[in-house]
Short mmCIF file of C-alpha atoms in Angstrom, two decimals:
data_model
loop_
_atom_site.label_atom_id
_atom_site.label_comp_id
_atom_site.label_asym_id
_atom_site.label_seq_id
_atom_site.Cartn_x
_atom_site.Cartn_y
_atom_site.Cartn_z
CA UNK A 141 -23.41 37.13 40.65
CA UNK A 142 -21.70 40.02 42.47
CA UNK A 143 -23.92 42.68 44.00
CA UNK A 144 -21.86 45.50 42.55
CA UNK A 145 -19.44 46.02 39.66
CA UNK A 146 -16.57 47.75 41.47
CA UNK A 147 -14.82 48.55 38.16
CA UNK A 148 -16.88 51.74 38.15
CA UNK A 149 -15.04 53.04 41.21
CA UNK A 150 -11.87 53.35 39.13
CA UNK A 151 -13.48 56.02 36.90
CA UNK A 152 -13.00 58.94 39.35
CA UNK A 153 -9.44 57.76 40.02
CA UNK A 154 -8.58 57.73 36.30
CA UNK A 155 -10.06 61.21 35.87
CA UNK A 156 -7.98 62.48 38.79
CA UNK A 157 -4.71 61.30 37.23
CA UNK A 158 -5.74 62.78 33.87
CA UNK A 159 -6.23 66.17 35.51
CA UNK A 160 -2.83 65.86 37.20
CA UNK A 161 -1.18 65.12 33.84
CA UNK A 162 -3.03 68.00 32.15
CA UNK A 163 -1.98 70.47 34.86
CA UNK A 164 1.65 69.29 34.78
CA UNK A 165 1.90 69.59 31.00
CA UNK A 166 0.32 73.05 30.97
CA UNK A 167 2.67 74.27 33.71
CA UNK A 168 5.54 72.86 31.64
CA UNK A 169 4.36 74.87 28.62
CA UNK A 170 3.30 71.79 26.65
CA UNK A 171 -0.21 71.78 25.18
CA UNK A 172 -0.81 68.10 24.41
CA UNK A 173 -4.53 67.97 25.14
CA UNK A 174 -7.45 69.02 22.97
CA UNK A 175 -10.91 69.30 24.52
CA UNK A 176 -12.80 67.53 21.74
CA UNK A 177 -10.23 64.77 21.38
CA UNK A 178 -10.27 64.16 25.13
CA UNK A 179 -14.07 63.88 25.11
CA UNK A 180 -13.88 61.48 22.14
CA UNK A 181 -11.31 59.28 23.90
CA UNK A 182 -13.29 59.20 27.14
CA UNK A 183 -16.45 58.45 25.14
CA UNK A 184 -14.73 55.39 23.67
CA UNK A 185 -13.70 54.38 27.19
CA UNK A 186 -17.30 54.65 28.36
CA UNK A 187 -18.43 52.39 25.52
CA UNK A 188 -15.84 49.80 26.59
CA UNK A 189 -16.81 49.99 30.27
CA UNK A 190 -20.49 49.51 29.44
CA UNK A 191 -19.67 46.60 27.13
CA UNK A 192 -17.42 45.04 29.77
CA UNK A 193 -20.12 45.38 32.43
CA UNK A 194 -22.52 43.41 30.22
CA UNK A 195 -19.99 40.78 29.02
CA UNK A 196 -17.79 40.23 32.08
CA UNK A 197 -20.03 37.65 33.76
CA UNK A 198 -20.14 35.49 30.62
CA UNK A 199 -16.45 35.67 29.72
CA UNK A 200 -15.21 35.04 33.26
CA UNK A 201 -17.72 32.21 33.67
CA UNK A 202 -16.22 30.48 30.62
CA UNK A 203 -12.75 30.77 32.20
CA UNK A 204 -14.05 29.28 35.46
CA UNK A 205 -15.78 26.45 33.57
CA UNK A 206 -12.62 25.60 31.61
CA UNK A 207 -10.52 25.66 34.79
CA UNK A 208 -13.02 23.59 36.79
CA UNK A 209 -13.54 20.93 34.12
CA UNK A 210 -10.38 20.64 32.05
CA UNK A 211 -7.34 21.95 33.93
CA UNK A 212 -4.20 19.85 33.51
CA UNK A 213 -2.39 20.98 36.66
CA UNK A 214 -3.38 22.16 40.13
CA UNK A 215 -1.84 25.45 41.17
CA UNK A 216 -2.67 26.84 44.61
CA UNK A 217 -3.53 30.53 44.82
CA UNK A 218 -1.63 30.75 48.13
CA UNK A 219 1.69 29.81 46.50
CA UNK A 220 4.06 32.53 45.29
CA UNK A 221 5.09 30.20 42.46
CA UNK A 222 1.54 30.41 41.07
CA UNK A 223 1.61 34.19 41.03
CA UNK A 224 5.01 34.36 39.35
CA UNK A 225 4.22 31.72 36.72
CA UNK A 226 0.93 33.29 35.74
CA UNK A 227 2.25 36.83 35.83
CA UNK A 228 4.36 35.78 32.86
CA UNK A 229 1.49 33.66 31.51
CA UNK A 230 -1.06 36.50 31.46
CA UNK A 231 1.46 38.89 29.93
CA UNK A 232 2.45 36.33 27.28
CA UNK A 233 -1.20 35.73 26.30
CA UNK A 234 -1.80 39.47 26.15
CA UNK A 235 1.19 39.91 23.82
CA UNK A 236 -0.19 37.40 21.34
CA UNK A 237 -3.73 38.74 21.50
CA UNK A 238 -2.38 42.24 20.93
CA UNK A 239 -0.12 41.19 18.08
CA UNK A 240 -2.78 39.09 16.33
CA UNK A 241 -5.30 41.93 16.74
CA UNK A 242 -2.94 44.05 14.65
CA UNK A 243 -2.36 41.26 12.14
CA UNK A 244 -5.79 40.27 10.80
CA UNK A 245 -8.53 42.46 9.36
CA UNK A 246 -11.40 41.20 11.49
CA UNK A 247 -9.62 41.50 14.84
CA UNK A 248 -8.09 44.84 13.87
CA UNK A 249 -11.66 46.12 13.69
CA UNK A 250 -12.06 45.20 17.37
CA UNK A 251 -8.86 47.00 18.39
CA UNK A 252 -8.38 49.93 16.00
CA UNK A 253 -10.36 52.28 18.27
CA UNK A 254 -7.44 52.39 20.70
CA UNK A 255 -5.19 53.87 18.00
CA UNK A 256 -7.49 56.44 16.39
CA UNK A 257 -6.63 59.42 18.58
CA UNK A 258 -4.22 61.91 17.00
CA UNK A 259 -3.10 62.94 20.49
CA UNK A 260 -1.25 60.88 23.07
CA UNK A 261 -2.07 61.45 26.73
CA UNK A 262 -3.71 59.59 29.60
CA UNK A 263 -7.16 59.91 28.03
CA UNK A 264 -5.83 57.71 25.21
CA UNK A 265 -5.45 54.87 27.72
CA UNK A 266 -9.23 54.68 28.06
CA UNK A 267 -9.82 54.98 24.32
CA UNK A 268 -10.60 51.32 23.64
CA UNK A 269 -12.87 49.46 21.25
CA UNK A 270 -16.18 48.43 22.81
CA UNK A 271 -15.83 45.01 21.17
CA UNK A 272 -12.28 44.17 22.28
CA UNK A 273 -13.21 42.11 25.33
CA UNK A 274 -15.71 40.14 23.26
CA UNK A 275 -12.72 38.53 21.50
CA UNK A 276 -9.68 38.89 23.76
CA UNK A 277 -10.93 36.47 26.44
CA UNK A 278 -10.39 33.52 24.10
CA UNK A 279 -6.63 34.12 24.15
CA UNK A 280 -6.52 33.63 27.93
CA UNK A 281 -8.30 30.25 28.00
CA UNK A 282 -4.99 28.31 27.74
CA UNK A 283 -4.22 29.65 31.23
CA UNK A 284 -7.40 28.00 32.54
CA UNK A 285 -6.42 24.67 30.96
CA UNK A 286 -2.96 24.97 32.52
CA UNK A 287 -4.56 25.41 35.94
CA UNK A 288 -4.41 29.15 36.66
CA UNK A 289 -6.86 29.73 39.54
CA UNK A 290 -9.63 32.13 38.42
CA UNK A 291 -8.92 34.61 41.23
CA UNK A 292 -5.24 34.68 40.28
CA UNK A 293 -6.09 35.32 36.62
CA UNK A 294 -8.58 38.07 37.48
CA UNK A 295 -6.15 39.94 39.73
CA UNK A 296 -3.23 39.53 37.29
CA UNK A 297 -5.38 40.76 34.41
CA UNK A 298 -6.58 43.79 36.38
CA UNK A 299 -2.98 44.62 37.34
CA UNK A 300 -1.93 44.30 33.69
CA UNK A 301 -4.63 46.75 32.56
CA UNK A 302 -3.87 49.14 35.44
CA UNK A 303 -0.14 49.09 34.57
CA UNK A 304 -0.89 50.05 30.97
CA UNK A 305 -2.71 53.22 32.02
CA UNK A 306 0.43 55.21 32.90
CA UNK A 307 2.15 54.24 29.64
CA UNK A 308 -0.05 56.64 27.66
CA UNK A 309 1.73 59.89 28.36
CA UNK A 310 4.33 62.21 26.87
CA UNK A 311 5.07 63.71 30.29
CA UNK A 312 7.63 60.96 31.04
CA UNK A 313 10.78 60.52 28.96
CA UNK A 314 12.87 57.37 28.62
CA UNK A 315 13.43 55.53 31.92
CA UNK A 316 16.91 54.06 32.51
CA UNK A 317 17.11 50.32 33.37
CA UNK A 318 13.45 49.75 32.47
CA UNK A 319 13.71 50.32 28.71
CA UNK A 320 13.83 47.11 26.72
CA UNK A 321 12.57 44.99 29.62
CA UNK A 322 9.34 46.59 30.86
CA UNK A 323 6.80 48.53 28.84
CA UNK A 324 7.39 52.24 29.38
CA UNK A 325 5.79 55.42 28.04
CA UNK A 326 8.62 55.63 25.52
CA UNK A 327 8.17 52.10 24.16
CA UNK A 328 4.40 52.48 24.08
CA UNK A 329 4.58 55.80 22.23
CA UNK A 330 6.29 53.83 19.48
CA UNK A 331 3.38 51.40 19.44
CA UNK A 332 0.86 54.19 18.94
CA UNK A 333 2.84 56.12 16.33
CA UNK A 334 1.82 55.97 12.67
CA UNK A 335 5.33 56.69 11.36
CA UNK A 336 6.33 53.97 8.88
CA UNK A 337 9.31 53.00 11.08
CA UNK A 338 7.04 52.38 14.07
CA UNK A 339 4.06 50.56 12.54
CA UNK A 340 3.18 47.30 14.38
CA UNK A 341 5.93 47.40 16.99
CA UNK A 342 6.07 46.94 20.78
CA UNK A 343 2.99 44.85 21.57
CA UNK A 344 4.05 44.01 25.14
CA UNK A 345 1.70 44.70 28.05
CA UNK A 346 3.85 44.83 31.16
CA UNK A 347 6.97 43.35 29.58
CA UNK A 348 8.60 43.95 26.20
CA UNK A 349 10.84 40.88 26.42
CA UNK A 350 8.29 39.15 24.16
CA UNK A 351 8.84 41.83 21.50
CA UNK A 352 12.56 41.24 21.68
CA UNK A 353 12.09 37.47 21.48
CA UNK A 354 9.64 37.54 18.56
CA UNK A 355 11.06 40.37 16.45
CA UNK A 356 8.60 43.19 17.10
CA UNK A 357 10.84 45.45 19.23
CA UNK A 358 11.56 49.05 18.19
CA UNK A 359 12.97 51.73 20.52
CA UNK A 360 11.91 55.35 20.20
CA UNK A 361 14.29 57.23 17.90
CA UNK A 362 14.93 60.96 18.34
CA UNK A 363 15.26 61.47 14.57
CA UNK A 364 11.71 60.15 14.13
CA UNK A 365 9.43 61.96 16.61
CA UNK A 366 6.18 60.05 17.04
CA UNK A 367 3.00 61.29 15.40
CA UNK A 368 -0.19 59.54 16.34
CA UNK A 369 -3.38 58.14 14.84
CA UNK A 370 -4.15 55.53 12.21
CA UNK A 371 -3.11 55.36 8.57
CA UNK A 372 -6.75 55.86 7.61
CA UNK A 373 -7.85 58.94 9.59
CA UNK A 374 -11.07 58.68 11.60
CA UNK A 375 -12.34 62.24 10.99
CA UNK A 376 -15.15 62.11 13.55
CA UNK A 377 -15.65 62.39 17.32
CA UNK A 378 -18.58 59.95 17.18
CA UNK A 379 -17.71 56.85 19.28
CA UNK A 380 -20.23 54.65 17.46
CA UNK A 381 -18.67 55.43 14.09
CA UNK A 382 -15.20 55.03 15.60
CA UNK A 383 -16.01 51.54 16.87
CA UNK A 384 -17.39 50.49 13.49
CA UNK A 385 -14.93 52.30 11.18
CA UNK A 386 -12.81 49.36 10.05
CA UNK A 387 -15.61 46.80 10.04
CA UNK A 388 -17.80 49.11 7.96
CA UNK A 389 -15.00 49.39 5.38
CA UNK A 390 -14.68 45.60 5.30
CA UNK A 391 -18.45 45.28 4.89
CA UNK A 392 -18.49 47.74 1.98
CA UNK A 393 -15.60 45.91 0.34
CA UNK A 394 -17.30 42.53 0.74
CA UNK A 395 -20.52 44.01 -0.65
CA UNK A 396 -19.00 45.61 -3.74
CA UNK A 397 -16.10 43.35 -4.69
CA UNK A 398 -16.96 41.08 -7.61
CA UNK A 399 -15.21 37.93 -6.39
CA UNK A 400 -17.25 35.75 -4.02
CA UNK A 401 -14.01 34.31 -2.64
CA UNK A 402 -12.77 37.83 -1.84
CA UNK A 403 -16.06 38.65 -0.10
CA UNK A 404 -15.25 36.00 2.49
CA UNK A 405 -11.50 35.93 2.79
CA UNK A 406 -10.91 39.67 3.18
CA UNK A 407 -12.17 39.42 6.80
CA UNK A 408 -9.40 36.93 7.62
CA UNK A 409 -6.59 38.34 5.51
CA UNK A 410 -3.74 40.40 6.99
CA UNK A 411 -4.67 43.87 8.18
CA UNK A 412 -4.91 46.29 5.28
CA UNK A 413 -5.47 43.63 2.60
CA UNK A 414 -8.26 44.57 0.20
CA UNK A 415 -9.58 43.04 -3.03
CA UNK A 416 -7.83 44.38 -6.11
CA UNK A 417 -10.98 45.93 -7.55
CA UNK A 418 -11.63 47.77 -4.27
CA UNK A 419 -8.01 48.96 -3.99
CA UNK A 420 -8.43 50.71 -7.32
CA UNK A 421 -11.33 52.70 -5.79
CA UNK A 422 -9.57 53.65 -2.56
CA UNK A 423 -6.13 52.45 -1.47
CA UNK A 424 -6.17 52.40 2.35
CA UNK A 425 -3.48 50.26 3.91
CA UNK A 426 -2.75 50.26 7.66
CA UNK A 427 0.55 48.41 7.24
CA UNK A 428 2.38 51.12 5.33
CA UNK A 429 2.22 53.94 7.88
CA UNK A 430 2.02 57.60 6.88
CA UNK A 431 3.88 60.83 7.40
CA UNK A 432 2.48 63.54 9.62
CA UNK A 433 -0.68 65.31 8.49
CA UNK A 434 -3.12 67.99 9.73
CA UNK A 435 -5.30 66.80 12.61
CA UNK A 436 -9.08 66.55 12.55
CA UNK A 437 -10.19 69.57 14.58
CA UNK A 438 -13.56 71.23 13.78
CA UNK A 439 -13.93 74.72 15.25
CA UNK A 440 -16.87 75.20 17.64
CA UNK A 441 -17.80 78.02 20.01
CA UNK A 442 -16.88 78.21 23.69
CA UNK A 443 -20.60 78.01 24.53
CA UNK A 444 -20.88 74.71 22.67
CA UNK A 445 -17.84 73.34 24.49
CA UNK A 446 -19.30 74.44 27.84
CA UNK A 447 -22.61 72.73 27.11
CA UNK A 448 -20.82 69.56 25.98
CA UNK A 449 -18.57 69.66 29.05
CA UNK A 450 -21.51 69.87 31.47
CA UNK A 451 -23.43 67.21 29.52
CA UNK A 452 -20.43 64.92 29.57
CA UNK A 453 -19.89 65.40 33.32
CA UNK A 454 -23.51 64.34 33.96
CA UNK A 455 -22.99 61.38 31.65
CA UNK A 456 -19.87 60.30 33.55
CA UNK A 457 -21.88 60.38 36.79
CA UNK A 458 -24.60 58.30 35.14
CA UNK A 459 -22.08 55.81 33.74
CA UNK A 460 -20.37 55.42 37.12
CA UNK A 461 -23.64 54.58 38.85
CA UNK A 462 -24.92 52.47 35.95
CA UNK A 463 -21.83 50.25 35.82
CA UNK A 464 -21.52 50.00 39.61
CA UNK A 465 -25.17 48.95 40.00
CA UNK A 466 -25.43 46.92 36.76
CA UNK A 467 -25.62 43.50 38.52
CA UNK A 468 -28.78 44.75 40.26
CA UNK A 469 -30.56 46.15 37.21
CA UNK A 470 -33.25 44.43 35.17
CA UNK A 471 -32.76 43.68 31.48
CA UNK A 472 -35.11 46.56 30.67
CA UNK A 473 -33.16 49.00 32.84
CA UNK A 474 -29.87 47.81 31.34
CA UNK A 475 -31.18 48.31 27.80
CA UNK A 476 -32.56 51.76 28.64
CA UNK A 477 -29.30 52.78 30.29
CA UNK A 478 -27.19 51.67 27.33
CA UNK A 479 -29.43 53.55 24.87
CA UNK A 480 -29.39 56.67 27.04
CA UNK A 481 -25.59 56.60 27.36
CA UNK A 482 -25.03 56.04 23.63
CA UNK A 483 -27.52 58.80 22.77
CA UNK A 484 -25.65 61.22 25.02
CA UNK A 485 -22.25 60.33 23.56
CA UNK A 486 -23.53 60.70 20.00
CA UNK A 487 -25.22 64.04 20.68
CA UNK A 488 -22.10 65.47 22.35
CA UNK A 489 -19.90 64.29 19.46
CA UNK A 490 -22.29 65.85 16.92
CA UNK A 491 -22.18 69.23 18.68
CA UNK A 492 -18.37 69.12 18.91
CA UNK A 493 -18.29 68.62 15.14
CA UNK A 494 -20.48 71.70 14.67
CA UNK A 495 -23.52 69.64 13.65
CA UNK A 496 -26.77 70.75 15.30
CA UNK A 497 -29.45 69.11 13.14
CA UNK A 498 -30.45 66.78 16.00
CA UNK A 499 -30.47 69.43 18.74
CA UNK A 500 -34.19 68.97 19.43
CA UNK A 501 -33.46 65.44 20.64
CA UNK A 502 -32.03 67.11 23.75
CA UNK A 503 -35.56 68.08 24.80
CA UNK A 504 -36.19 64.37 25.44
CA UNK A 505 -32.69 63.13 26.23
CA UNK A 506 -31.78 65.55 29.03
CA UNK A 507 -34.95 65.01 31.13
CA UNK A 508 -34.60 61.24 30.61
CA UNK A 509 -30.98 61.41 31.79
CA UNK A 510 -31.89 63.40 34.92
CA UNK A 511 -34.75 61.00 35.70
CA UNK A 512 -32.51 57.94 35.34
CA UNK A 513 -29.84 59.60 37.49
CA UNK A 514 -32.46 60.03 40.23
CA UNK A 515 -33.59 56.40 39.86
CA UNK A 516 -30.06 55.04 40.21
CA UNK A 517 -29.21 57.44 43.05
CA UNK A 518 -32.12 56.12 45.14
CA UNK A 519 -32.10 52.47 44.04
CA UNK A 520 -32.80 50.24 47.08
CA UNK A 521 -30.62 47.13 47.36
CA UNK A 522 -30.76 44.34 49.92
CA UNK A 523 -27.37 42.94 50.90
CA UNK A 524 -25.98 40.79 53.67
CA UNK A 525 -22.98 39.73 55.72
CA UNK A 526 -22.53 36.12 56.75
CA UNK A 527 -20.41 34.24 59.28
CA UNK A 528 -19.77 30.51 59.57
CA UNK A 529 -18.25 29.03 62.76
CA UNK A 530 -17.46 25.40 63.57
CA UNK A 531 -18.91 24.35 66.93
CA UNK A 532 -18.60 21.05 68.82
CA UNK A 533 -21.70 18.87 68.37
CA UNK A 534 -22.38 18.61 72.11
CA UNK A 535 -22.37 22.40 72.44
CA UNK A 536 -25.55 22.93 70.47
CA UNK A 537 -25.98 26.70 70.74
CA UNK A 538 -29.15 28.63 71.53
CA UNK A 539 -28.91 32.28 70.60
CA UNK A 540 -31.57 34.85 71.35
CA UNK A 541 -31.94 37.37 68.57
CA UNK A 542 -33.37 40.83 68.81
CA UNK A 543 -36.77 41.24 67.20
CA UNK A 544 -35.85 44.75 66.15
CA UNK A 545 -35.23 45.21 62.44
CA UNK A 546 -32.96 48.25 62.08
CA UNK A 547 -29.20 48.42 62.42
CA UNK A 548 -29.43 51.07 65.12
CA UNK A 549 -31.60 48.77 67.25
CA UNK A 550 -28.97 46.03 67.52
CA UNK A 551 -27.35 46.75 70.90
CA UNK A 552 -24.22 44.70 70.19
CA UNK A 553 -23.52 46.37 66.84
CA UNK A 554 -21.18 49.30 66.44
CA UNK A 555 -22.94 50.66 63.38
CA UNK A 556 -20.66 52.13 60.69
CA UNK A 557 -21.19 55.90 60.60
CA UNK A 558 -21.68 55.88 56.83
CA UNK A 559 -24.92 53.90 57.13
CA UNK A 560 -28.28 55.34 58.10
CA UNK A 561 -29.36 54.20 61.57
CA UNK A 562 -32.84 53.39 60.29
CA UNK A 563 -31.47 50.93 57.73
CA UNK A 564 -33.80 47.89 57.83
CA UNK A 565 -32.02 44.74 59.03
CA UNK A 566 -33.00 41.10 59.63
CA UNK A 567 -30.91 38.60 61.60
CA UNK A 568 -30.93 34.83 61.16
CA UNK A 569 -28.95 32.00 62.75
CA UNK A 570 -28.92 28.48 61.29
CA UNK A 571 -27.44 25.45 63.06
CA UNK A 572 -26.08 22.68 60.81
CA UNK A 573 -25.41 19.62 63.05
CA UNK A 574 -22.93 16.90 62.11
CA UNK A 575 -21.65 13.75 63.84
CA UNK A 576 -18.68 15.30 65.60
CA UNK A 577 -19.15 19.00 65.14
CA UNK A 578 -21.67 21.34 63.66
CA UNK A 579 -21.53 24.63 61.87
CA UNK A 580 -23.24 27.81 62.97
CA UNK A 581 -24.24 30.17 60.19
CA UNK A 582 -25.14 33.74 61.02
CA UNK A 583 -26.65 36.11 58.45
CA UNK A 584 -27.46 39.79 58.80
CA UNK A 585 -29.52 41.13 55.91
CA UNK A 586 -29.88 44.87 55.54
CA UNK A 587 -31.21 47.28 52.95
CA UNK A 588 -29.46 50.32 51.43
CA UNK A 589 -31.37 53.00 49.60
CA UNK A 590 -28.90 55.48 48.08
CA UNK A 591 -25.86 55.36 45.82
CA UNK A 592 -23.49 56.87 48.46
CA UNK A 593 -24.53 54.13 50.88
CA UNK A 594 -23.88 51.46 48.26
CA UNK A 595 -20.37 52.82 47.69
CA UNK A 596 -19.71 53.15 51.43
CA UNK A 597 -20.97 49.61 51.95
CA UNK A 598 -18.56 48.07 49.44
CA UNK A 599 -15.58 50.21 50.57
CA UNK A 600 -15.84 49.93 54.35
CA UNK A 601 -19.24 49.34 55.96
CA UNK A 602 -19.61 45.67 55.03
CA UNK A 603 -16.19 44.74 56.40
CA UNK A 604 -17.00 46.60 59.65
CA UNK A 605 -20.32 44.77 59.97
CA UNK A 606 -18.62 41.44 59.32
CA UNK A 607 -16.06 42.08 62.04
CA UNK A 608 -18.65 43.27 64.56
CA UNK A 609 -20.99 40.36 63.90
CA UNK A 610 -18.11 37.85 64.11
CA UNK A 611 -17.07 39.18 67.53
CA UNK A 612 -20.66 39.12 68.79
CA UNK A 613 -21.23 35.58 67.56
CA UNK A 614 -18.05 34.34 69.26
CA UNK A 615 -19.20 35.93 72.52
CA UNK A 616 -22.47 34.00 72.36
CA UNK A 617 -20.57 30.73 72.16
#
């Protein structure tokens, strides 16, 4: 298992681009952001990131298992052909996951969260269902059977998701030469619009050639300006309710419909299908689309917004550290962190809706959050760099190692400035003899004790230590 989940390091980068977009739109005289809606979208993104941090090891392990055991072809990750073939392969699989997620009731419940915002800006890109990755990974397994190397799939998938981020903006108009071939902000605005003409169009991730091939293409039309959201309005900022909105409706329908057959099949019927006796109670159909309508926008005081803004900033800091360090945390710490994050998101959403009945919970939640922040900030982690060199059998090496156990005490080491000189370190050399040549394995274990050091280690310090130790080891031989 990886020592860190580096996905967390993208959070500050995403926030930076969101601020750039906000500033540009405001300077252009376009007010396309709402504070509460932005917080709600980012809250949904946090739920997804936490879910992904907990599920990623399992889902990627299944891909590796399928590739290792059942692949039909051998593609080398060093070949450009592999990267081109599976660029199209990953995008093709994404198209069909995305389209099917819009097509059937059960899967729509795992995707609808991405469409609930009544605004369209870069915060919408992070507004994703927490359960989406629990289902989407199945659609990529054919790539493993076809022989896509796991590292190629992982990089292609990350590039696909990164590409989709910039599509969620109204700051960019139609782009000549790209429209109709690549996904663009214009084509993706169509996908998010709830206008009847735009419903269930433009499912492409990086490319929209699949939409053109399979009949789901629709360009943006000036006579039909996009208005956003879902046919059934969410009417809450609460990310927990948002994630469960469609599934809760399906559950109520299955509970109250009289037909036992309908209780089962409604989960697998096309999106928007409901039993006849439930349609008579409330006719909510995603497929039809709706005209524009007033947006959900409860009025709260500036003081409330300030409190929620500060609370959310602390929560973002906690989430960044929690996700980054998640591979190192115990099951108890993971469970506590998830509960603390969800509690914070729910409390903030309640306040932004003008609901203060649970305000006394803050007396417990805020101190718990500050305590957990301090725990994660000072979490000690042991890590290591390793080197392996092939050496002729007759040149059996003898290397004298320093008995000192701090990085600063290693005379050969140019210690990275970002690490504390008193960082504990232990060296070890292991000789693996063979008939004709042996292998020398060198390991330097060292301990880090603060979040900034962990980040510095993954960004630059480890690579510097690897290079320094490699040069030293070669000198000894």
